[in-house]
């Protein structure tokens, strides 16, 4: 489905993400999990979103990616309002434009490492083309991303479930980056990485997003990572939902 003319006109030329007067409540909950008056991310912009556990970070990312649809208000990706799209149109739009590193990785455990990284290119012709087009070129690109993440060719054919949690996190990052999506979303992507791996992971992720001119919305409760980002957002200040914690709780 295409956006209405008015929706398209309201999107700024460089706007990748826009939230206006958004409210979201989970089914069965008595309070909203998220209330955000305004939040935008420009094309190519890298944003660090911080906040304690339970403050709505994953909910915000799910709304940005159209995994959840706002109970009220407007959430747009590149000028298209998620709520105006069917569920399959949302899946298509997400596959084409968003690389998502989920908090729980969401790798397909029975597929190989390489096939997991190749998945976005199966679902998105745009990303397959940007990753090289032919099967061989796309596979080489996937291997190169895995290598940048410190996973050499010996990992490619292993089943994803046979990797350590930290290795799976890096496979999830390679999968998000392949095919240069306009938006990369990272939900606590360094939680299972030790310090030395975390350093190189951050370097590779930020450099890959910069090179591809991907906007990056990076969520963490780890303030040490914030300094790498030109823009930092404190979600408890942004989220006016009454249930959202304002004190640092458990991680
Ligand atoms: P964070 O990612 O910052 O830890 P979440 O976005 O996961 O926070 O959660 C925000 C709030 O929404 C919390 O109060 C949480 O308990 C609640 N919540 C999260 N997921 C669900 C769900 N599927 N059903 C009901 N409530 C949920
Ligand atoms: Mg979370």
PDB file of C-alpha atoms and ligand atoms in Angstrom:
ATOM      1  CA  UNK A   1       0.000   0.000   0.000  1.00  0.00           C
ATOM      2  CA  UNK A   2       1.364   3.466  -0.774  1.00  0.00           C
ATOM      3  CA  UNK A   3       1.153   6.399   1.614  1.00  0.00           C
ATOM      4  CA  UNK A   4      -1.417   9.122   1.122  1.00  0.00           C
ATOM      5  CA  UNK A   5      -0.170  12.358  -0.397  1.00  0.00           C
ATOM      6  CA  UNK A   6      -0.601  14.242   2.868  1.00  0.00           C
ATOM      7  CA  UNK A   7       1.502  11.717   4.775  1.00  0.00           C
ATOM      8  CA  UNK A   8       4.293  11.935   2.259  1.00  0.00           C
ATOM      9  CA  UNK A   9       4.257  15.723   2.301  1.00  0.00           C
ATOM     10  CA  UNK A  10       4.518  15.864   6.052  1.00  0.00           C
ATOM     11  CA  UNK A  11       7.673  13.747   6.052  1.00  0.00           C
ATOM     12  CA  UNK A  12      10.797  15.894   5.915  1.00  0.00           C
ATOM     13  CA  UNK A  13      13.154  15.034   3.066  1.00  0.00           C
ATOM     14  CA  UNK A  14      15.716  13.490   5.376  1.00  0.00           C
ATOM     15  CA  UNK A  15      13.366  11.981   7.922  1.00  0.00           C
ATOM     16  CA  UNK A  16      13.870   8.256   8.470  1.00  0.00           C
ATOM     17  CA  UNK A  17      11.782   7.807  11.637  1.00  0.00           C
ATOM     18  CA  UNK A  18       9.067  10.040  13.075  1.00  0.00           C
ATOM     19  CA  UNK A  19       6.817   9.574  16.089  1.00  0.00           C
ATOM     20  CA  UNK A  20       4.049  12.065  16.921  1.00  0.00           C
ATOM     21  CA  UNK A  21       1.748  11.887  19.942  1.00  0.00           C
ATOM     22  CA  UNK A  22       2.316   8.154  20.252  1.00  0.00           C
ATOM     23  CA  UNK A  23       0.717   6.041  22.904  1.00  0.00           C
ATOM     24  CA  UNK A  24       1.134   2.277  23.249  1.00  0.00           C
ATOM     25  CA  UNK A  25      -0.457  -0.129  25.707  1.00  0.00           C
ATOM     26  CA  UNK A  26       0.108  -3.903  25.680  1.00  0.00           C
ATOM     27  CA  UNK A  27      -3.023  -6.073  25.473  1.00  0.00           C
ATOM     28  CA  UNK A  28      -4.381  -6.664  28.941  1.00  0.00           C
ATOM     29  CA  UNK A  29      -2.163  -4.030  30.582  1.00  0.00           C
ATOM     30  CA  UNK A  30      -3.767  -1.371  32.759  1.00  0.00           C
ATOM     31  CA  UNK A  31      -1.197   1.346  31.948  1.00  0.00           C
ATOM     32  CA  UNK A  32       0.490   2.576  28.789  1.00  0.00           C
ATOM     33  CA  UNK A  33       4.035   1.271  28.305  1.00  0.00           C
ATOM     34  CA  UNK A  34       4.948   4.234  26.138  1.00  0.00           C
ATOM     35  CA  UNK A  35       3.793   7.811  25.567  1.00  0.00           C
ATOM     36  CA  UNK A  36       6.010   9.916  23.340  1.00  0.00           C
ATOM     37  CA  UNK A  37       5.010  13.350  22.052  1.00  0.00           C
ATOM     38  CA  UNK A  38       7.712  13.685  19.415  1.00  0.00           C
ATOM     39  CA  UNK A  39      10.794  11.768  18.336  1.00  0.00           C
ATOM     40  CA  UNK A  40      12.527  11.831  14.971  1.00  0.00           C
ATOM     41  CA  UNK A  41      15.636  10.291  13.486  1.00  0.00           C
ATOM     42  CA  UNK A  42      17.131  11.807  10.360  1.00  0.00           C
ATOM     43  CA  UNK A  43      18.646   9.838   7.514  1.00  0.00           C
ATOM     44  CA  UNK A  44      22.081   8.602   8.490  1.00  0.00           C
ATOM     45  CA  UNK A  45      21.777   9.857  12.058  1.00  0.00           C
ATOM     46  CA  UNK A  46      23.168   7.719  14.885  1.00  0.00           C
ATOM     47  CA  UNK A  47      21.177   7.919  18.123  1.00  0.00           C
ATOM     48  CA  UNK A  48      21.958   6.361  21.483  1.00  0.00           C
ATOM     49  CA  UNK A  49      18.824   5.669  23.544  1.00  0.00           C
ATOM     50  CA  UNK A  50      19.456   4.978  27.198  1.00  0.00           C
ATOM     51  CA  UNK A  51      17.303   4.019  30.131  1.00  0.00           C
ATOM     52  CA  UNK A  52      16.897   1.398  32.844  1.00  0.00           C
ATOM     53  CA  UNK A  53      15.239  -1.952  32.388  1.00  0.00           C
ATOM     54  CA  UNK A  54      11.493  -1.639  31.893  1.00  0.00           C
ATOM     55  CA  UNK A  55      11.501   2.003  30.750  1.00  0.00           C
ATOM     56  CA  UNK A  56      10.176   1.093  27.300  1.00  0.00           C
ATOM     57  CA  UNK A  57      13.286   0.765  25.146  1.00  0.00           C
ATOM     58  CA  UNK A  58      12.261  -2.441  23.382  1.00  0.00           C
ATOM     59  CA  UNK A  59       8.689  -1.160  23.043  1.00  0.00           C
ATOM     60  CA  UNK A  60       9.972   2.017  21.352  1.00  0.00           C
ATOM     61  CA  UNK A  61      12.105   0.018  18.912  1.00  0.00           C
ATOM     62  CA  UNK A  62       9.224  -2.350  18.136  1.00  0.00           C
ATOM     63  CA  UNK A  63       7.014   0.642  17.291  1.00  0.00           C
ATOM     64  CA  UNK A  64       9.725   2.227  15.117  1.00  0.00           C
ATOM     65  CA  UNK A  65      10.054  -1.060  13.199  1.00  0.00           C
ATOM     66  CA  UNK A  66       6.316  -1.658  12.855  1.00  0.00           C
ATOM     67  CA  UNK A  67       6.534  -4.876  14.874  1.00  0.00           C
ATOM     68  CA  UNK A  68       4.029  -3.234  17.214  1.00  0.00           C
ATOM     69  CA  UNK A  69       1.489  -0.678  16.022  1.00  0.00           C
ATOM     70  CA  UNK A  70       0.744   2.372  18.162  1.00  0.00           C
ATOM     71  CA  UNK A  71      -2.568   2.408  20.053  1.00  0.00           C
ATOM     72  CA  UNK A  72      -2.742   6.108  19.211  1.00  0.00           C
ATOM     73  CA  UNK A  73      -0.686   8.663  17.289  1.00  0.00           C
ATOM     74  CA  UNK A  74       1.577   8.351  14.279  1.00  0.00           C
ATOM     75  CA  UNK A  75       4.743   6.345  13.652  1.00  0.00           C
ATOM     76  CA  UNK A  76       6.340   6.737  10.242  1.00  0.00           C
ATOM     77  CA  UNK A  77       9.262   5.089   8.503  1.00  0.00           C
ATOM     78  CA  UNK A  78      10.527   7.154   5.582  1.00  0.00           C
ATOM     79  CA  UNK A  79       7.202   8.939   5.395  1.00  0.00           C
ATOM     80  CA  UNK A  80       5.047   5.813   5.534  1.00  0.00           C
ATOM     81  CA  UNK A  81       2.733   5.367   8.455  1.00  0.00           C
ATOM     82  CA  UNK A  82       2.890   1.841   9.844  1.00  0.00           C
ATOM     83  CA  UNK A  83      -0.765   1.874  10.957  1.00  0.00           C
ATOM     84  CA  UNK A  84      -1.921   2.476   7.370  1.00  0.00           C
ATOM     85  CA  UNK A  85      -0.295  -0.759   6.168  1.00  0.00           C
ATOM     86  CA  UNK A  86      -1.474  -4.354   6.291  1.00  0.00           C
ATOM     87  CA  UNK A  87       0.543  -6.809   8.323  1.00  0.00           C
ATOM     88  CA  UNK A  88       2.176  -8.266   5.195  1.00  0.00           C
ATOM     89  CA  UNK A  89       2.947  -4.778   3.849  1.00  0.00           C
ATOM     90  CA  UNK A  90       4.606  -3.976   7.170  1.00  0.00           C
ATOM     91  CA  UNK A  91       6.697  -7.163   6.931  1.00  0.00           C
ATOM     92  CA  UNK A  92       7.764  -6.172   3.422  1.00  0.00           C
ATOM     93  CA  UNK A  93       8.634  -2.582   4.351  1.00  0.00           C
ATOM     94  CA  UNK A  94      10.626  -3.767   7.374  1.00  0.00           C
ATOM     95  CA  UNK A  95      12.566  -6.353   5.347  1.00  0.00           C
ATOM     96  CA  UNK A  96      13.466  -3.789   2.699  1.00  0.00           C
ATOM     97  CA  UNK A  97      14.579  -0.947   4.931  1.00  0.00           C
ATOM     98  CA  UNK A  98      15.413  -2.131   8.444  1.00  0.00           C
ATOM     99  CA  UNK A  99      18.179  -4.256   9.883  1.00  0.00           C
ATOM    100  CA  UNK A 100      17.086  -5.270  13.368  1.00  0.00           C
ATOM    101  CA  UNK A 101      19.400  -6.686  16.020  1.00  0.00           C
ATOM    102  CA  UNK A 102      16.863  -8.089  18.468  1.00  0.00           C
ATOM    103  CA  UNK A 103      17.545  -8.281  22.178  1.00  0.00           C
ATOM    104  CA  UNK A 104      17.106 -12.070  21.923  1.00  0.00           C
ATOM    105  CA  UNK A 105      18.904 -12.156  18.503  1.00  0.00           C
ATOM    106  CA  UNK A 106      16.046 -14.140  16.831  1.00  0.00           C
ATOM    107  CA  UNK A 107      18.459 -16.247  14.797  1.00  0.00           C
ATOM    108  CA  UNK A 108      16.909 -19.296  13.194  1.00  0.00           C
ATOM    109  CA  UNK A 109      18.668 -21.964  15.277  1.00  0.00           C
ATOM    110  CA  UNK A 110      18.466 -24.773  12.696  1.00  0.00           C
ATOM    111  CA  UNK A 111      19.966 -22.664   9.907  1.00  0.00           C
ATOM    112  CA  UNK A 112      23.690 -22.202   9.424  1.00  0.00           C
ATOM    113  CA  UNK A 113      25.415 -19.001  10.461  1.00  0.00           C
ATOM    114  CA  UNK A 114      25.784 -18.030   6.802  1.00  0.00           C
ATOM    115  CA  UNK A 115      22.128 -18.703   5.969  1.00  0.00           C
ATOM    116  CA  UNK A 116      21.050 -16.595   8.920  1.00  0.00           C
ATOM    117  CA  UNK A 117      23.068 -13.655   7.612  1.00  0.00           C
ATOM    118  CA  UNK A 118      21.669 -14.187   4.105  1.00  0.00           C
ATOM    119  CA  UNK A 119      18.024 -14.162   5.265  1.00  0.00           C
ATOM    120  CA  UNK A 120      17.330 -10.434   4.761  1.00  0.00           C
ATOM    121  CA  UNK A 121      18.475 -10.749   1.146  1.00  0.00           C
ATOM    122  CA  UNK A 122      16.011 -13.603   0.594  1.00  0.00           C
ATOM    123  CA  UNK A 123      13.158 -11.354   1.680  1.00  0.00           C
ATOM    124  CA  UNK A 124      14.375  -8.092   0.160  1.00  0.00           C
ATOM    125  CA  UNK A 125      15.423  -7.727  -3.471  1.00  0.00           C
ATOM    126  CA  UNK A 126      16.730  -4.242  -2.671  1.00  0.00           C
ATOM    127  CA  UNK A 127      19.080  -5.510  -0.011  1.00  0.00           C
ATOM    128  CA  UNK A 128      20.181  -8.478  -2.149  1.00  0.00           C
ATOM    129  CA  UNK A 129      21.058  -6.061  -4.937  1.00  0.00           C
ATOM    130  CA  UNK A 130      22.998  -3.781  -2.613  1.00  0.00           C
ATOM    131  CA  UNK A 131      24.851  -6.805  -1.221  1.00  0.00           C
ATOM    132  CA  UNK A 132      26.115  -7.684  -4.687  1.00  0.00           C
ATOM    133  CA  UNK A 133      23.152  -9.132  -6.575  1.00  0.00           C
ATOM    134  CA  UNK A 134      24.244 -12.651  -7.490  1.00  0.00           C
ATOM    135  CA  UNK A 135      24.098 -15.494  -4.974  1.00  0.00           C
ATOM    136  CA  UNK A 136      27.878 -15.747  -4.930  1.00  0.00           C
ATOM    137  CA  UNK A 137      28.431 -12.034  -4.383  1.00  0.00           C
ATOM    138  CA  UNK A 138      25.837 -11.879  -1.609  1.00  0.00           C
ATOM    139  CA  UNK A 139      27.388 -14.890   0.145  1.00  0.00           C
ATOM    140  CA  UNK A 140      30.842 -13.277  -0.121  1.00  0.00           C
ATOM    141  CA  UNK A 141      29.439 -10.093   1.396  1.00  0.00           C
ATOM    142  CA  UNK A 142      27.901 -12.095   4.250  1.00  0.00           C
ATOM    143  CA  UNK A 143      31.232 -13.812   4.893  1.00  0.00           C
ATOM    144  CA  UNK A 144      33.006 -10.449   4.876  1.00  0.00           C
ATOM    145  CA  UNK A 145      30.590  -9.040   7.450  1.00  0.00           C
ATOM    146  CA  UNK A 146      31.024 -12.129   9.624  1.00  0.00           C
ATOM    147  CA  UNK A 147      34.801 -11.759   9.358  1.00  0.00           C
ATOM    148  CA  UNK A 148      34.548  -8.101  10.411  1.00  0.00           C
ATOM    149  CA  UNK A 149      32.592  -9.327  13.406  1.00  0.00           C
ATOM    150  CA  UNK A 150      35.445 -11.694  14.241  1.00  0.00           C
ATOM    151  CA  UNK A 151      33.767 -14.841  12.918  1.00  0.00           C
ATOM    152  CA  UNK A 152      36.004 -16.495  10.333  1.00  0.00           C
ATOM    153  CA  UNK A 153      34.947 -18.870   7.541  1.00  0.00           C
ATOM    154  CA  UNK A 154      35.046 -21.847   9.899  1.00  0.00           C
ATOM    155  CA  UNK A 155      31.811 -20.543  11.452  1.00  0.00           C
ATOM    156  CA  UNK A 156      29.809 -20.125   8.245  1.00  0.00           C
ATOM    157  CA  UNK A 157      28.434 -23.669   8.012  1.00  0.00           C
ATOM    158  CA  UNK A 158      27.855 -24.224  11.699  1.00  0.00           C
ATOM    159  CA  UNK A 159      24.332 -24.267  12.989  1.00  0.00           C
ATOM    160  CA  UNK A 160      23.507 -20.971  14.669  1.00  0.00           C
ATOM    161  CA  UNK A 161      22.415 -22.767  17.825  1.00  0.00           C
ATOM    162  CA  UNK A 162      25.924 -24.262  18.201  1.00  0.00           C
ATOM    163  CA  UNK A 163      27.478 -20.809  18.800  1.00  0.00           C
ATOM    164  CA  UNK A 164      27.998 -19.047  22.090  1.00  0.00           C
ATOM    165  CA  UNK A 165      25.587 -16.284  23.008  1.00  0.00           C
ATOM    166  CA  UNK A 166      28.203 -13.609  22.251  1.00  0.00           C
ATOM    167  CA  UNK A 167      28.903 -15.160  18.843  1.00  0.00           C
ATOM    168  CA  UNK A 168      25.176 -15.306  18.075  1.00  0.00           C
ATOM    169  CA  UNK A 169      24.932 -11.611  18.919  1.00  0.00           C
ATOM    170  CA  UNK A 170      27.583 -10.882  16.291  1.00  0.00           C
ATOM    171  CA  UNK A 171      25.814 -13.047  13.695  1.00  0.00           C
ATOM    172  CA  UNK A 172      22.658 -11.031  14.415  1.00  0.00           C
ATOM    173  CA  UNK A 173      24.625  -7.821  13.765  1.00  0.00           C
ATOM    174  CA  UNK A 174      26.000  -9.112  10.441  1.00  0.00           C
ATOM    175  CA  UNK A 175      22.437 -10.056   9.453  1.00  0.00           C
ATOM    176  CA  UNK A 176      21.200  -6.551  10.309  1.00  0.00           C
ATOM    177  CA  UNK A 177      23.952  -4.873   8.295  1.00  0.00           C
ATOM    178  CA  UNK A 178      23.802  -6.895   5.080  1.00  0.00           C
ATOM    179  CA  UNK A 179      22.352  -5.021   2.116  1.00  0.00           C
ATOM    180  CA  UNK A 180      22.783  -1.587   3.685  1.00  0.00           C
ATOM    181  CA  UNK A 181      19.312  -0.967   5.145  1.00  0.00           C
ATOM    182  CA  UNK A 182      18.361   2.700   5.618  1.00  0.00           C
ATOM    183  CA  UNK A 183      17.774   2.035   9.307  1.00  0.00           C
ATOM    184  CA  UNK A 184      19.639  -0.234  11.709  1.00  0.00           C
ATOM    185  CA  UNK A 185      18.006  -0.931  15.062  1.00  0.00           C
ATOM    186  CA  UNK A 186      20.096  -2.418  17.845  1.00  0.00           C
ATOM    187  CA  UNK A 187      18.450  -3.558  21.074  1.00  0.00           C
ATOM    188  CA  UNK A 188      21.133  -3.982  23.755  1.00  0.00           C
ATOM    189  CA  UNK A 189      23.424  -5.619  21.169  1.00  0.00           C
ATOM    190  CA  UNK A 190      26.489  -5.769  23.397  1.00  0.00           C
ATOM    191  CA  UNK A 191      24.908  -7.381  26.456  1.00  0.00           C
ATOM    192  CA  UNK A 192      26.645 -10.745  25.923  1.00  0.00           C
ATOM    193  CA  UNK A 193      30.004  -9.419  24.723  1.00  0.00           C
ATOM    194  CA  UNK A 194      33.097  -9.144  26.887  1.00  0.00           C
ATOM    195  CA  UNK A 195      35.001  -5.889  26.902  1.00  0.00           C
ATOM    196  CA  UNK A 196      37.552  -6.567  24.148  1.00  0.00           C
ATOM    197  CA  UNK A 197      34.913  -7.935  21.769  1.00  0.00           C
ATOM    198  CA  UNK A 198      32.560  -5.084  22.660  1.00  0.00           C
ATOM    199  CA  UNK A 199      35.137  -2.506  21.520  1.00  0.00           C
ATOM    200  CA  UNK A 200      35.609  -4.045  18.092  1.00  0.00           C
ATOM    201  CA  UNK A 201      31.881  -4.742  17.762  1.00  0.00           C
ATOM    202  CA  UNK A 202      31.052  -1.064  18.325  1.00  0.00           C
ATOM    203  CA  UNK A 203      33.737   0.044  15.893  1.00  0.00           C
ATOM    204  CA  UNK A 204      32.500  -2.290  13.156  1.00  0.00           C
ATOM    205  CA  UNK A 205      28.837  -1.482  13.702  1.00  0.00           C
ATOM    206  CA  UNK A 206      29.336   2.296  13.672  1.00  0.00           C
ATOM    207  CA  UNK A 207      31.697   2.185  10.692  1.00  0.00           C
ATOM    208  CA  UNK A 208      29.363  -0.062   8.681  1.00  0.00           C
ATOM    209  CA  UNK A 209      26.392   2.223   9.382  1.00  0.00           C
ATOM    210  CA  UNK A 210      28.412   5.304   8.470  1.00  0.00           C
ATOM    211  CA  UNK A 211      29.648   3.747   5.249  1.00  0.00           C
ATOM    212  CA  UNK A 212      26.149   2.642   4.238  1.00  0.00           C
ATOM    213  CA  UNK A 213      24.667   5.963   5.448  1.00  0.00           C
ATOM    214  CA  UNK A 214      22.272   3.939   7.577  1.00  0.00           C
ATOM    215  CA  UNK A 215      20.518   5.671  10.432  1.00  0.00           C
ATOM    216  CA  UNK A 216      21.187   3.812  13.680  1.00  0.00           C
ATOM    217  CA  UNK A 217      18.979   3.651  16.750  1.00  0.00           C
ATOM    218  CA  UNK A 218      21.057   1.959  19.418  1.00  0.00           C
ATOM    219  CA  UNK A 219      19.537   1.079  22.749  1.00  0.00           C
ATOM    220  CA  UNK A 220      21.490   0.267  25.872  1.00  0.00           C
ATOM    221  CA  UNK A 221      21.467   0.748  29.594  1.00  0.00           C
ATOM    222  CA  UNK A 222      25.293   0.884  29.446  1.00  0.00           C
ATOM    223  CA  UNK A 223      26.317   4.574  29.716  1.00  0.00           C
ATOM    224  CA  UNK A 224      29.919   3.756  28.713  1.00  0.00           C
ATOM    225  CA  UNK A 225      28.781   3.307  25.123  1.00  0.00           C
ATOM    226  CA  UNK A 226      27.008   6.660  24.881  1.00  0.00           C
ATOM    227  CA  UNK A 227      30.088   8.770  24.160  1.00  0.00           C
ATOM    228  CA  UNK A 228      30.469   7.192  20.733  1.00  0.00           C
ATOM    229  CA  UNK A 229      27.207   8.801  19.611  1.00  0.00           C
ATOM    230  CA  UNK A 230      26.695  12.399  18.568  1.00  0.00           C
ATOM    231  CA  UNK A 231      23.096  12.279  19.802  1.00  0.00           C
ATOM    232  CA  UNK A 232      21.917  10.748  23.051  1.00  0.00           C
ATOM    233  CA  UNK A 233      18.339  10.371  24.216  1.00  0.00           C
ATOM    234  CA  UNK A 234      17.260   9.625  27.758  1.00  0.00           C
ATOM    235  CA  UNK A 235      14.118   7.520  27.324  1.00  0.00           C
ATOM    236  CA  UNK A 236      12.687   8.084  30.830  1.00  0.00           C
ATOM    237  CA  UNK A 237      12.670  11.833  30.006  1.00  0.00           C
ATOM    238  CA  UNK A 238      10.991  11.192  26.670  1.00  0.00           C
ATOM    239  CA  UNK A 239       8.480   8.572  27.812  1.00  0.00           C
ATOM    240  CA  UNK A 240       5.559  10.125  29.692  1.00  0.00           C
ATOM    241  CA  UNK A 241       3.828   6.801  30.427  1.00  0.00           C
ATOM    242  CA  UNK A 242       3.017   6.643  34.143  1.00  0.00           C
ATOM    243  CA  UNK A 243       4.308   3.059  34.509  1.00  0.00           C
ATOM    244  CA  UNK A 244       7.772   3.883  33.170  1.00  0.00           C
ATOM    245  CA  UNK A 245      10.451   3.775  35.891  1.00  0.00           C
ATOM    246  CA  UNK A 246      12.526   6.886  36.388  1.00  0.00           C
ATOM    247  CA  UNK A 247      15.117   5.396  38.733  1.00  0.00           C
ATOM    248  CA  UNK A 248      17.834   3.002  37.642  1.00  0.00           C
ATOM    249  CA  UNK A 249      16.513  -0.474  38.408  1.00  0.00           C
ATOM    250  CA  UNK A 250      18.070  -3.867  37.727  1.00  0.00           C
ATOM    251  CA  UNK A 251      19.736  -4.334  34.353  1.00  0.00           C
TER     252      UNK A 251
HETATM  253  P1  LIG B   1      12.966  -2.174  28.298  1.00  0.00           P
HETATM  254  O1  LIG B   1      13.281  -2.700  26.936  1.00  0.00           O
HETATM  255  O2  LIG B   1      13.403  -0.756  28.501  1.00  0.00           O
HETATM  256  O3  LIG B   1      13.482  -3.067  29.375  1.00  0.00           O
HETATM  257  P2  LIG B   1      10.230  -2.831  27.594  1.00  0.00           P
HETATM  258  O4  LIG B   1       9.915  -1.979  26.418  1.00  0.00           O
HETATM  259  O5  LIG B   1      10.542  -4.263  27.338  1.00  0.00           O
HETATM  260  O6  LIG B   1      11.375  -2.130  28.463  1.00  0.00           O
HETATM  261  O7  LIG B   1       9.004  -2.793  28.601  1.00  0.00           O
HETATM  262  C1  LIG B   1       8.337  -1.572  28.931  1.00  0.00           C
HETATM  263  C2  LIG B   1       7.157  -1.898  29.835  1.00  0.00           C
HETATM  264  O8  LIG B   1       6.208  -2.688  29.123  1.00  0.00           O
HETATM  265  C3  LIG B   1       7.527  -2.708  31.068  1.00  0.00           C
HETATM  266  O9  LIG B   1       6.708  -2.276  32.121  1.00  0.00           O
HETATM  267  C4  LIG B   1       7.193  -4.133  30.661  1.00  0.00           C
HETATM  268  O10 LIG B   1       6.860  -4.914  31.776  1.00  0.00           O
HETATM  269  C5  LIG B   1       6.000  -3.952  29.759  1.00  0.00           C
HETATM  270  N1  LIG B   1       5.939  -4.991  28.715  1.00  0.00           N
HETATM  271  C6  LIG B   1       6.906  -5.326  27.856  1.00  0.00           C
HETATM  272  N2  LIG B   1       6.522  -6.299  27.012  1.00  0.00           N
HETATM  273  C7  LIG B   1       5.249  -6.609  27.375  1.00  0.00           C
HETATM  274  C8  LIG B   1       4.277  -7.544  26.893  1.00  0.00           C
HETATM  275  N3  LIG B   1       4.522  -8.343  25.846  1.00  0.00           N
HETATM  276  N4  LIG B   1       3.074  -7.574  27.504  1.00  0.00           N
HETATM  277  C9  LIG B   1       2.809  -6.750  28.539  1.00  0.00           C
HETATM  278  N5  LIG B   1       3.668  -5.838  29.050  1.00  0.00           N
HETATM  279  C10 LIG B   1       4.877  -5.763  28.472  1.00  0.00           C
HETATM  280 MG1  LIG B   2      14.400  -4.336  26.324  1.00  0.00          MG
END
